[in-house]
PDB file of N, CA and C in Angstrom:
ATOM      1  N   MET A   1     -11.158  43.926 -53.783  1.00 91.00           N
ATOM      2  CA  MET A   1      -9.712  43.617 -53.955  1.00 91.00           C
ATOM      3  C   MET A   1      -9.456  42.645 -52.864  1.00 91.00           C
ATOM      4  N   ARG A   2      -8.381  41.822 -53.309  1.00 93.00           N
ATOM      5  CA  ARG A   2      -7.846  40.649 -52.235  1.00 93.00           C
ATOM      6  C   ARG A   2      -6.178  40.962 -52.052  1.00 93.00           C
ATOM      7  N   ILE A   3      -5.904  41.264 -51.186  1.00 94.00           N
ATOM      8  CA  ILE A   3      -4.474  41.404 -50.656  1.00 94.00           C
ATOM      9  C   ILE A   3      -3.792  40.458 -50.271  1.00 94.00           C
ATOM     10  N   LEU A   4      -2.787  39.835 -50.815  1.00 93.00           N
ATOM     11  CA  LEU A   4      -2.084  38.632 -50.060  1.00 93.00           C
ATOM     12  C   LEU A   4      -0.858  38.998 -49.410  1.00 93.00           C
ATOM     13  N   VAL A   5      -0.351  38.513 -48.284  1.00 92.00           N
ATOM     14  CA  VAL A   5       0.740  38.875 -47.494  1.00 92.00           C
ATOM     15  C   VAL A   5       1.208  37.720 -47.416  1.00 92.00           C
ATOM     16  N   LEU A   6       2.644  37.556 -47.826  1.00 91.00           N
ATOM     17  CA  LEU A   6       3.516  36.093 -47.778  1.00 91.00           C
ATOM     18  C   LEU A   6       4.475  36.870 -46.598  1.00 91.00           C
ATOM     19  N   GLY A   7       4.702  35.839 -45.655  1.00 89.00           N
ATOM     20  CA  GLY A   7       5.620  35.990 -44.608  1.00 89.00           C
ATOM     21  C   GLY A   7       5.863  34.506 -44.152  1.00 89.00           C
ATOM     22  N   VAL A   8       6.974  34.734 -43.228  1.00 86.00           N
ATOM     23  CA  VAL A   8       7.143  33.496 -42.203  1.00 86.00           C
ATOM     24  C   VAL A   8       6.512  33.705 -40.929  1.00 86.00           C
ATOM     25  N   TYR A   9       5.161  33.394 -41.047  1.00 84.00           N
ATOM     26  CA  TYR A   9       4.141  33.732 -39.889  1.00 84.00           C
ATOM     27  C   TYR A   9       4.310  32.516 -38.615  1.00 84.00           C
ATOM     28  N   TYR A  10       4.202  31.494 -39.266  1.00 83.00           N
ATOM     29  CA  TYR A  10       4.367  30.212 -38.090  1.00 83.00           C
ATOM     30  C   TYR A  10       5.806  30.058 -37.954  1.00 83.00           C
ATOM     31  N   ALA A  11       6.753  30.725 -37.518  1.00 79.00           N
ATOM     32  CA  ALA A  11       7.803  30.401 -37.178  1.00 79.00           C
ATOM     33  C   ALA A  11       8.278  30.345 -35.628  1.00 79.00           C
ATOM     34  N   ASN A  12       9.496  29.927 -35.219  1.00 75.00           N
ATOM     35  CA  ASN A  12       9.905  30.009 -34.069  1.00 75.00           C
ATOM     36  C   ASN A  12      10.254  31.433 -33.554  1.00 75.00           C
ATOM     37  N   ASN A  13      10.363  32.217 -34.406  1.00 74.00           N
ATOM     38  CA  ASN A  13      10.946  33.609 -34.174  1.00 74.00           C
ATOM     39  C   ASN A  13       9.455  34.230 -33.943  1.00 74.00           C
ATOM     40  N   LEU A  14       8.989  34.763 -33.141  1.00 75.00           N
ATOM     41  CA  LEU A  14       7.995  35.153 -32.745  1.00 75.00           C
ATOM     42  C   LEU A  14       7.750  36.770 -33.386  1.00 75.00           C
ATOM     43  N   GLY A  15       8.960  37.530 -33.722  1.00 83.00           N
ATOM     44  CA  GLY A  15       8.895  38.811 -34.327  1.00 83.00           C
ATOM     45  C   GLY A  15       8.464  38.516 -35.862  1.00 83.00           C
ATOM     46  N   ASP A  16       8.586  37.549 -36.578  1.00 86.00           N
ATOM     47  CA  ASP A  16       8.133  37.649 -37.617  1.00 86.00           C
ATOM     48  C   ASP A  16       6.776  37.327 -37.836  1.00 86.00           C
ATOM     49  N   ALA A  17       5.973  36.723 -36.974  1.00 85.00           N
ATOM     50  CA  ALA A  17       4.531  36.789 -36.870  1.00 85.00           C
ATOM     51  C   ALA A  17       4.015  38.331 -36.375  1.00 85.00           C
ATOM     52  N   VAL A  18       4.934  39.060 -35.898  1.00 88.00           N
ATOM     53  CA  VAL A  18       4.405  40.357 -35.166  1.00 88.00           C
ATOM     54  C   VAL A  18       4.660  41.187 -36.609  1.00 88.00           C
ATOM     55  N   ILE A  19       5.814  41.004 -37.255  1.00 90.00           N
ATOM     56  CA  ILE A  19       5.739  42.040 -38.569  1.00 90.00           C
ATOM     57  C   ILE A  19       4.689  41.714 -39.710  1.00 90.00           C
ATOM     58  N   CYS A  20       4.294  40.273 -39.459  1.00 89.00           N
ATOM     59  CA  CYS A  20       3.097  39.874 -40.519  1.00 89.00           C
ATOM     60  C   CYS A  20       1.987  40.545 -40.206  1.00 89.00           C
ATOM     61  N   ASP A  21       1.605  40.473 -38.542  1.00 90.00           N
ATOM     62  CA  ASP A  21       0.362  41.139 -38.164  1.00 90.00           C
ATOM     63  C   ASP A  21       0.282  42.512 -38.247  1.00 90.00           C
ATOM     64  N   CYS A  22       1.524  43.334 -38.074  1.00 92.00           N
ATOM     65  CA  CYS A  22       1.548  44.755 -38.474  1.00 92.00           C
ATOM     66  C   CYS A  22       1.068  45.181 -39.926  1.00 92.00           C
ATOM     67  N   VAL A  23       1.745  44.431 -40.673  1.00 93.00           N
ATOM     68  CA  VAL A  23       1.420  44.626 -42.237  1.00 93.00           C
ATOM     69  C   VAL A  23       0.167  44.402 -42.557  1.00 93.00           C
ATOM     70  N   GLU A  24      -0.486  43.267 -42.018  1.00 93.00           N
ATOM     71  CA  GLU A  24      -1.826  43.117 -41.954  1.00 93.00           C
ATOM     72  C   GLU A  24      -2.949  44.180 -41.364  1.00 93.00           C
ATOM     73  N   HIS A  25      -2.549  44.628 -40.555  1.00 93.00           N
ATOM     74  CA  HIS A  25      -3.158  45.643 -39.689  1.00 93.00           C
ATOM     75  C   HIS A  25      -3.011  47.092 -40.476  1.00 93.00           C
ATOM     76  N   ARG A  26      -2.154  47.483 -41.002  1.00 94.00           N
ATOM     77  CA  ARG A  26      -1.825  48.676 -41.896  1.00 94.00           C
ATOM     78  C   ARG A  26      -2.490  48.688 -43.162  1.00 94.00           C
ATOM     79  N   LEU A  27      -2.543  47.497 -43.793  1.00 95.00           N
ATOM     80  CA  LEU A  27      -3.317  47.168 -44.997  1.00 95.00           C
ATOM     81  C   LEU A  27      -4.843  47.406 -44.935  1.00 95.00           C
ATOM     82  N   LYS A  28      -5.180  46.724 -43.730  1.00 94.00           N
ATOM     83  CA  LYS A  28      -6.717  46.818 -43.391  1.00 94.00           C
ATOM     84  C   LYS A  28      -7.084  48.182 -43.244  1.00 94.00           C
ATOM     85  N   LYS A  29      -6.044  48.919 -42.512  1.00 95.00           N
ATOM     86  CA  LYS A  29      -6.460  50.223 -42.366  1.00 95.00           C
ATOM     87  C   LYS A  29      -6.496  51.220 -43.428  1.00 95.00           C
ATOM     88  N   ARG A  30      -5.503  50.898 -44.789  1.00 95.00           N
ATOM     89  CA  ARG A  30      -5.505  51.662 -45.476  1.00 95.00           C
ATOM     90  C   ARG A  30      -6.329  51.337 -46.608  1.00 95.00           C
ATOM     91  N   PHE A  31      -6.935  50.082 -46.763  1.00 96.00           N
ATOM     92  CA  PHE A  31      -7.753  49.468 -47.751  1.00 96.00           C
ATOM     93  C   PHE A  31      -8.714  48.868 -47.045  1.00 96.00           C
ATOM     94  N   PRO A  32     -10.093  49.480 -46.235  1.00 94.00           N
ATOM     95  CA  PRO A  32     -10.854  49.012 -45.342  1.00 94.00           C
ATOM     96  C   PRO A  32     -11.523  47.989 -46.253  1.00 94.00           C
ATOM     97  N   HIS A  33     -11.917  48.204 -47.453  1.00 95.00           N
ATOM     98  CA  HIS A  33     -13.226  47.155 -48.088  1.00 95.00           C
ATOM     99  C   HIS A  33     -12.209  45.901 -48.821  1.00 95.00           C
ATOM    100  N   ALA A  34     -10.707  46.035 -48.526  1.00 94.00           N
ATOM    101  CA  ALA A  34     -10.175  44.906 -49.251  1.00 94.00           C
ATOM    102  C   ALA A  34     -10.171  43.609 -48.387  1.00 94.00           C
ATOM    103  N   GLU A  35      -9.769  42.561 -48.620  1.00 95.00           N
ATOM    104  CA  GLU A  35      -9.699  41.241 -48.029  1.00 95.00           C
ATOM    105  C   GLU A  35      -8.399  40.928 -48.050  1.00 95.00           C
ATOM    106  N   VAL A  36      -7.478  41.192 -46.721  1.00 94.00           N
ATOM    107  CA  VAL A  36      -6.114  40.597 -46.661  1.00 94.00           C
ATOM    108  C   VAL A  36      -5.951  39.455 -45.978  1.00 94.00           C
ATOM    109  N   VAL A  37      -5.339  38.784 -46.699  1.00 91.00           N
ATOM    110  CA  VAL A  37      -5.012  37.201 -46.836  1.00 91.00           C
ATOM    111  C   VAL A  37      -3.428  37.354 -46.139  1.00 91.00           C
ATOM    112  N   VAL A  38      -2.864  36.290 -45.114  1.00 90.00           N
ATOM    113  CA  VAL A  38      -1.772  36.277 -44.497  1.00 90.00           C
ATOM    114  C   VAL A  38      -1.457  34.701 -44.820  1.00 90.00           C
ATOM    115  N   ARG A  39      -0.529  34.455 -45.505  1.00 90.00           N
ATOM    116  CA  ARG A  39      -0.067  33.100 -45.792  1.00 90.00           C
ATOM    117  C   ARG A  39       1.511  32.742 -45.436  1.00 90.00           C
ATOM    118  N   ASP A  40       2.035  31.787 -44.731  1.00 88.00           N
ATOM    119  CA  ASP A  40       2.992  31.622 -44.368  1.00 88.00           C
ATOM    120  C   ASP A  40       3.804  30.983 -45.606  1.00 88.00           C
ATOM    121  N   LEU A  41       5.060  31.179 -45.787  1.00 85.00           N
ATOM    122  CA  LEU A  41       5.876  31.041 -46.831  1.00 85.00           C
ATOM    123  C   LEU A  41       6.084  29.289 -46.986  1.00 85.00           C
ATOM    124  N   LYS A  42       6.247  28.624 -45.811  1.00 79.00           N
ATOM    125  CA  LYS A  42       6.403  27.318 -45.766  1.00 79.00           C
ATOM    126  C   LYS A  42       5.207  26.775 -45.467  1.00 79.00           C
ATOM    127  N   ALA A  43       3.873  27.101 -45.605  1.00 80.00           N
ATOM    128  CA  ALA A  43       2.722  26.587 -45.611  1.00 80.00           C
ATOM    129  C   ALA A  43       2.511  25.830 -44.592  1.00 80.00           C
ATOM    130  N   ARG A  44       2.879  26.462 -43.208  1.00 78.00           N
ATOM    131  CA  ARG A  44       2.386  26.063 -41.901  1.00 78.00           C
ATOM    132  C   ARG A  44       1.030  26.523 -41.630  1.00 78.00           C
ATOM    133  N   PHE A  45       0.481  25.914 -40.831  1.00 75.00           N
ATOM    134  CA  PHE A  45      -0.840  26.274 -40.225  1.00 75.00           C
ATOM    135  C   PHE A  45      -0.985  26.492 -38.784  1.00 75.00           C
ATOM    136  N   GLU A  46       0.182  26.635 -38.014  1.00 74.00           N
ATOM    137  CA  GLU A  46       0.275  26.430 -36.555  1.00 74.00           C
ATOM    138  C   GLU A  46       1.696  26.981 -36.220  1.00 74.00           C
ATOM    139  N   PHE A  47       1.773  27.304 -35.027  1.00 71.00           N
ATOM    140  CA  PHE A  47       3.242  27.534 -34.455  1.00 71.00           C
ATOM    141  C   PHE A  47       3.525  26.285 -34.067  1.00 71.00           C
ATOM    142  N   PRO A  48       5.172  25.949 -34.129  1.00 68.00           N
ATOM    143  CA  PRO A  48       5.372  24.859 -33.647  1.00 68.00           C
ATOM    144  C   PRO A  48       5.762  24.735 -32.215  1.00 68.00           C
ATOM    145  N   SER A  49       5.521  23.506 -31.880  1.00 69.00           N
ATOM    146  CA  SER A  49       5.535  23.159 -30.485  1.00 69.00           C
ATOM    147  C   SER A  49       7.174  23.553 -29.993  1.00 69.00           C
ATOM    148  N   LEU A  50       7.454  23.207 -28.771  1.00 62.00           N
ATOM    149  CA  LEU A  50       8.877  23.404 -28.193  1.00 62.00           C
ATOM    150  C   LEU A  50       9.758  22.037 -28.930  1.00 62.00           C
ATOM    151  N   PRO A  51      10.908  22.365 -29.471  1.00 67.00           N
ATOM    152  CA  PRO A  51      11.691  21.425 -29.915  1.00 67.00           C
ATOM    153  C   PRO A  51      11.887  20.323 -28.715  1.00 67.00           C
ATOM    154  N   TYR A  52      12.112  19.058 -29.342  1.00 63.00           N
ATOM    155  CA  TYR A  52      12.294  17.849 -28.157  1.00 63.00           C
ATOM    156  C   TYR A  52      13.361  18.272 -27.279  1.00 63.00           C
ATOM    157  N   LYS A  53      14.768  18.477 -27.827  1.00 67.00           N
ATOM    158  CA  LYS A  53      15.964  18.987 -27.099  1.00 67.00           C
ATOM    159  C   LYS A  53      15.453  19.759 -26.052  1.00 67.00           C
ATOM    160  N   THR A  54      14.600  21.187 -26.235  1.00 71.00           N
ATOM    161  CA  THR A  54      14.373  22.076 -25.450  1.00 71.00           C
ATOM    162  C   THR A  54      13.360  21.122 -24.208  1.00 71.00           C
ATOM    163  N   MET A  55      12.483  20.277 -24.645  1.00 70.00           N
ATOM    164  CA  MET A  55      11.987  19.551 -23.583  1.00 70.00           C
ATOM    165  C   MET A  55      12.621  18.896 -22.799  1.00 70.00           C
ATOM    166  N   GLN A  56      13.685  18.307 -23.160  1.00 73.00           N
ATOM    167  CA  GLN A  56      14.616  17.300 -22.305  1.00 73.00           C
ATOM    168  C   GLN A  56      15.230  18.200 -21.520  1.00 73.00           C
ATOM    169  N   ILE A  57      15.828  19.386 -21.832  1.00 75.00           N
ATOM    170  CA  ILE A  57      16.507  20.247 -20.995  1.00 75.00           C
ATOM    171  C   ILE A  57      15.617  20.671 -19.867  1.00 75.00           C
ATOM    172  N   MET A  58      14.403  21.025 -20.215  1.00 77.00           N
ATOM    173  CA  MET A  58      13.316  21.423 -19.274  1.00 77.00           C
ATOM    174  C   MET A  58      13.149  20.498 -18.101  1.00 77.00           C
ATOM    175  N   GLU A  59      13.023  19.194 -18.540  1.00 80.00           N
ATOM    176  CA  GLU A  59      12.990  17.810 -18.001  1.00 80.00           C
ATOM    177  C   GLU A  59      13.853  17.720 -16.616  1.00 80.00           C
ATOM    178  N   LYS A  60      15.141  18.084 -17.372  1.00 80.00           N
ATOM    179  CA  LYS A  60      16.296  17.529 -16.435  1.00 80.00           C
ATOM    180  C   LYS A  60      16.404  18.845 -15.532  1.00 80.00           C
ATOM    181  N   ALA A  61      16.119  19.953 -15.972  1.00 81.00           N
ATOM    182  CA  ALA A  61      15.988  21.019 -14.868  1.00 81.00           C
ATOM    183  C   ALA A  61      15.178  20.760 -13.742  1.00 81.00           C
ATOM    184  N   ARG A  62      13.913  20.373 -14.162  1.00 82.00           N
ATOM    185  CA  ARG A  62      13.190  20.105 -13.300  1.00 82.00           C
ATOM    186  C   ARG A  62      13.200  19.052 -11.960  1.00 82.00           C
ATOM    187  N   LYS A  63      13.815  17.955 -12.591  1.00 80.00           N
ATOM    188  CA  LYS A  63      14.202  16.935 -11.882  1.00 80.00           C
ATOM    189  C   LYS A  63      15.352  17.405 -10.981  1.00 80.00           C
ATOM    190  N   ARG A  64      16.220  17.784 -11.379  1.00 82.00           N
ATOM    191  CA  ARG A  64      17.328  18.638 -10.717  1.00 82.00           C
ATOM    192  C   ARG A  64      17.059  19.539  -9.428  1.00 82.00           C
ATOM    193  N   GLU A  65      16.071  20.352  -9.648  1.00 82.00           N
ATOM    194  CA  GLU A  65      15.389  21.191  -8.892  1.00 82.00           C
ATOM    195  C   GLU A  65      14.816  20.550  -7.769  1.00 82.00           C
ATOM    196  N   PHE A  66      14.098  19.463  -8.142  1.00 78.00           N
ATOM    197  CA  PHE A  66      13.221  18.473  -7.301  1.00 78.00           C
ATOM    198  C   PHE A  66      14.264  17.829  -6.160  1.00 78.00           C
ATOM    199  N   ALA A  67      15.168  17.333  -6.642  1.00 79.00           N
ATOM    200  CA  ALA A  67      16.253  16.681  -6.045  1.00 79.00           C
ATOM    201  C   ALA A  67      16.891  17.450  -5.036  1.00 79.00           C
ATOM    202  N   ARG A  68      17.486  18.851  -5.666  1.00 79.00           N
ATOM    203  CA  ARG A  68      17.797  19.739  -4.583  1.00 79.00           C
ATOM    204  C   ARG A  68      17.018  20.143  -3.390  1.00 79.00           C
ATOM    205  N   HIS A  69      15.816  20.466  -3.778  1.00 77.00           N
ATOM    206  CA  HIS A  69      14.652  20.656  -2.658  1.00 77.00           C
ATOM    207  C   HIS A  69      14.370  19.440  -1.572  1.00 77.00           C
ATOM    208  N   PHE A  70      14.524  18.291  -2.309  1.00 73.00           N
ATOM    209  CA  PHE A  70      14.232  16.841  -1.449  1.00 73.00           C
ATOM    210  C   PHE A  70      15.420  17.061  -0.188  1.00 73.00           C
ATOM    211  N   VAL A  71      16.772  17.121  -0.945  1.00 73.00           N
ATOM    212  CA  VAL A  71      17.859  17.014  -0.166  1.00 73.00           C
ATOM    213  C   VAL A  71      17.901  18.087   0.680  1.00 73.00           C
ATOM    214  N   THR A  72      17.627  19.136   0.626  1.00 74.00           N
ATOM    215  CA  THR A  72      18.000  20.461   1.371  1.00 74.00           C
ATOM    216  C   THR A  72      16.771  20.285   2.662  1.00 74.00           C
ATOM    217  N   SER A  73      15.632  19.671   2.182  1.00 73.00           N
ATOM    218  CA  SER A  73      14.490  19.671   3.144  1.00 73.00           C
ATOM    219  C   SER A  73      14.912  18.239   4.251  1.00 73.00           C
ATOM    220  N   TYR A  74      15.597  17.358   3.668  1.00 67.00           N
ATOM    221  CA  TYR A  74      16.109  16.268   4.481  1.00 67.00           C
ATOM    222  C   TYR A  74      17.189  16.971   5.439  1.00 67.00           C
ATOM    223  N   LEU A  75      18.236  17.603   5.048  1.00 68.00           N
ATOM    224  CA  LEU A  75      19.138  18.040   5.774  1.00 68.00           C
ATOM    225  C   LEU A  75      18.510  18.997   7.040  1.00 68.00           C
ATOM    226  N   ASN A  76      17.778  19.636   6.541  1.00 69.00           N
ATOM    227  CA  ASN A  76      17.114  20.673   7.558  1.00 69.00           C
ATOM    228  C   ASN A  76      16.426  19.808   8.779  1.00 69.00           C
ATOM    229  N   TRP A  77      15.596  18.900   8.056  1.00 60.00           N
ATOM    230  CA  TRP A  77      14.799  17.878   8.998  1.00 60.00           C
ATOM    231  C   TRP A  77      15.652  17.421  10.136  1.00 60.00           C
ATOM    232  N   ASP A  78      16.770  16.803   9.201  1.00 55.00           N
ATOM    233  CA  ASP A  78      18.021  16.338  10.059  1.00 55.00           C
ATOM    234  C   ASP A  78      18.458  17.106  11.385  1.00 55.00           C
ATOM    235  N   LYS A  79      18.853  18.299  10.989  1.00 58.00           N
ATOM    236  CA  LYS A  79      19.098  19.307  12.003  1.00 58.00           C
ATOM    237  C   LYS A  79      18.218  19.680  13.196  1.00 58.00           C
ATOM    238  N   GLU A  80      17.113  19.879  12.597  1.00 58.00           N
ATOM    239  CA  GLU A  80      16.093  20.163  13.455  1.00 58.00           C
ATOM    240  C   GLU A  80      15.560  18.841  14.533  1.00 58.00           C
ATOM    241  N   LYS A  81      15.984  17.845  14.177  1.00 58.00           N
ATOM    242  CA  LYS A  81      15.592  16.480  14.848  1.00 58.00           C
ATOM    243  C   LYS A  81      16.887  16.005  15.836  1.00 58.00           C
ATOM    244  N   LYS A  82      17.986  16.689  15.374  1.00 58.00           N
ATOM    245  CA  LYS A  82      19.034  16.707  16.880  1.00 58.00           C
ATOM    246  C   LYS A  82      19.028  17.667  17.665  1.00 58.00           C
ATOM    247  N   GLN A  83      18.379  18.736  17.518  1.00 58.00           N
ATOM    248  CA  GLN A  83      18.256  19.872  18.740  1.00 58.00           C
ATOM    249  C   GLN A  83      17.344  19.655  19.561  1.00 58.00           C
TER     250      GLN A  83
END
């Protein structure tokens, strides 16, 4: 017997993948000799990478943190130099 599980497995929301995994696990437990096949409703085969906008925000935050660290280090160095 073959059982097909349709869901939004490869979505940004990882909760959907967890639901599909739980359903697959329960079906395998209930029907041990059946082949359980999980398919994504949008025919995707992998999880999406981070959206481009999120990558840009992370890059800006990283640069801002680097600049903050550099300026703070310079100001502390300047204070130590004067003493």
